[in-house]
GROMACS .gro file of C-alpha atoms in nm:
model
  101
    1UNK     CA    1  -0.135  -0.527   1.443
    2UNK     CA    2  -0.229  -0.337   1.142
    3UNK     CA    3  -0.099  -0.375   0.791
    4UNK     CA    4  -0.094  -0.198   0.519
    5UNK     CA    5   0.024  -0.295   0.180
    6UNK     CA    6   0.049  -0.239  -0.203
    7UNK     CA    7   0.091  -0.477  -0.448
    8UNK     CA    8   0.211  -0.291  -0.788
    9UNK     CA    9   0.257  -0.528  -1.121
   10UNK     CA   10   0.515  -0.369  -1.323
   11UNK     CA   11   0.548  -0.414  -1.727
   12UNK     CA   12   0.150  -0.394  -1.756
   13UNK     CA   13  -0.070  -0.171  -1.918
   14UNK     CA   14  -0.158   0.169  -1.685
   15UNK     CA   15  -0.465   0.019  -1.555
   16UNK     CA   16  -0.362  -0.280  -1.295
   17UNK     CA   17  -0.743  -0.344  -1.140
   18UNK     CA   18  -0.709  -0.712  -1.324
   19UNK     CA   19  -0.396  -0.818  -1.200
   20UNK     CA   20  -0.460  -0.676  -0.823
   21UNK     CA   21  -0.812  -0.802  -0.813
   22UNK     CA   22  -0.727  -1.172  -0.760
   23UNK     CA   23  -0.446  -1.057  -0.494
   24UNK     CA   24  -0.818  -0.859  -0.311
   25UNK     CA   25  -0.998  -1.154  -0.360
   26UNK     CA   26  -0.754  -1.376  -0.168
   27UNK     CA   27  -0.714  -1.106   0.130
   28UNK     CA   28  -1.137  -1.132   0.166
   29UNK     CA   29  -1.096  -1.506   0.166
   30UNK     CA   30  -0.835  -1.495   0.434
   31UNK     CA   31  -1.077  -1.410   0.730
   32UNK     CA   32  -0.915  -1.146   0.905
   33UNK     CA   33  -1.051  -0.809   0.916
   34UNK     CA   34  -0.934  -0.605   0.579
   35UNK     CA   35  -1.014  -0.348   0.349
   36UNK     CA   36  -0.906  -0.199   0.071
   37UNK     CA   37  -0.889   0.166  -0.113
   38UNK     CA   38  -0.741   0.341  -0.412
   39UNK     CA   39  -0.423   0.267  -0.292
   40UNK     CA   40  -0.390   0.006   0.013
   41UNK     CA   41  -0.540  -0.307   0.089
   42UNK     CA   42  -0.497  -0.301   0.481
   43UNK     CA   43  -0.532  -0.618   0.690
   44UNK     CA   44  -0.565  -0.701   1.101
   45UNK     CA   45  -0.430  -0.985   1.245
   46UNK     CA   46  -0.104  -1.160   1.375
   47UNK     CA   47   0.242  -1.127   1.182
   48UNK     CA   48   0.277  -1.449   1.046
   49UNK     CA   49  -0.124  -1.482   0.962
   50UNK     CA   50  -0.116  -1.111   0.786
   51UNK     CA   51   0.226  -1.218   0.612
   52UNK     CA   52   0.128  -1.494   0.467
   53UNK     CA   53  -0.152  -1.368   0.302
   54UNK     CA   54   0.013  -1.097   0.166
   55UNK     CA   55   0.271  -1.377   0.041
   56UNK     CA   56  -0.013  -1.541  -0.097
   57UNK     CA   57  -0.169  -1.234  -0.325
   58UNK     CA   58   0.168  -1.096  -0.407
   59UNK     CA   59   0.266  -1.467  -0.566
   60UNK     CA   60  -0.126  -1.437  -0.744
   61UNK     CA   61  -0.056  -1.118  -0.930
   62UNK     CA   62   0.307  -1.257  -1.004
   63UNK     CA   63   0.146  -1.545  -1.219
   64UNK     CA   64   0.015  -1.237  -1.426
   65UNK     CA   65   0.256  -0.983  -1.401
   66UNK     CA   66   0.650  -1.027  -1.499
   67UNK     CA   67   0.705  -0.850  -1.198
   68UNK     CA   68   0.571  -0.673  -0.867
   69UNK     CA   69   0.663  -0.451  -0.629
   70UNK     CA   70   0.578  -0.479  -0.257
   71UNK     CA   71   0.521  -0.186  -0.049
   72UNK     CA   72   0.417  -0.251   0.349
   73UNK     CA   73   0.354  -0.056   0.605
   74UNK     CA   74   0.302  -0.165   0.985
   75UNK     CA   75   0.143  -0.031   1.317
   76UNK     CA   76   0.250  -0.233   1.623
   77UNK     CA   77  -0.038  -0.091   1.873
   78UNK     CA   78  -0.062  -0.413   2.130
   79UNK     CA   79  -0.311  -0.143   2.323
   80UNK     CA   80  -0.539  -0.084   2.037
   81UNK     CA   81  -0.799  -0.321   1.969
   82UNK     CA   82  -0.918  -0.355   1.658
   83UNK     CA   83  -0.723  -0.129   1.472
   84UNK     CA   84  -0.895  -0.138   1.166
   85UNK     CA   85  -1.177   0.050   1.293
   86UNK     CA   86  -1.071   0.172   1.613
   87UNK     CA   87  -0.810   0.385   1.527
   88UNK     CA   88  -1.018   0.581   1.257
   89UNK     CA   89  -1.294   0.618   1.570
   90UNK     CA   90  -1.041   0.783   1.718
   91UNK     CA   91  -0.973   1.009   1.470
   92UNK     CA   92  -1.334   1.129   1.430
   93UNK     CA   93  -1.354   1.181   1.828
   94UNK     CA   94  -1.065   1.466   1.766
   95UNK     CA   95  -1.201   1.553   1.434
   96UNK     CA   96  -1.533   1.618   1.623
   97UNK     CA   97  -1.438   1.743   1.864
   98UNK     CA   98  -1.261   2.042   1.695
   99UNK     CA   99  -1.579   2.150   1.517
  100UNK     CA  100  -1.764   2.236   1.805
  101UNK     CA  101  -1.518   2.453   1.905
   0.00000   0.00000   0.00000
């Protein structure tokens, strides 16, 4: 299963790098694959192993923040191993292969 989520603190200043940082921190401590963009932090793993860490860095950045929104998005793909990587593999296999053609 692949995860992706957003953590947003609201009634901060524009930037929110502090407040999410400790929320990235905890997701690289957790172990399972991850990484994280602009805009996601996505995570492999089971539901209740990828839920609880996201439980976990959304309560960090609500010690800093008076509040925070959650966004998550799932993929259920019991086929695909190792998402994380995988699936962008496959995308550069089609990407590929319509350049040659």
């Amino acid at each position: 299963m692949l995860v992706a989520f957003a953590l947003t603190p609201m009634g901060v200043k524009e930037s929110v790098a502090e407040y999410v940082a400790e929320a990235v921190k905890i997701v690289r401590e957790s172990g399972l694959p991850n990484r994280s963009d602009s805009m996601y932090t996505m995570i492999e793993g089971e539901w209740d192993e990828v839920m609880s860490v996201i439980r976990r860095a959304t309560e960090a950045v609500a010690l800093k923040a008076p509040r925070v929104q959650v966004s998550i998005k799932v993929d259920v793909w019991p086929a695909m191993p190792a998402p994380l990587d995988n699936k962008i593999a496959l995308l550069e296999q089609h990407v590929a292969a319509t350049e040659g053609g």
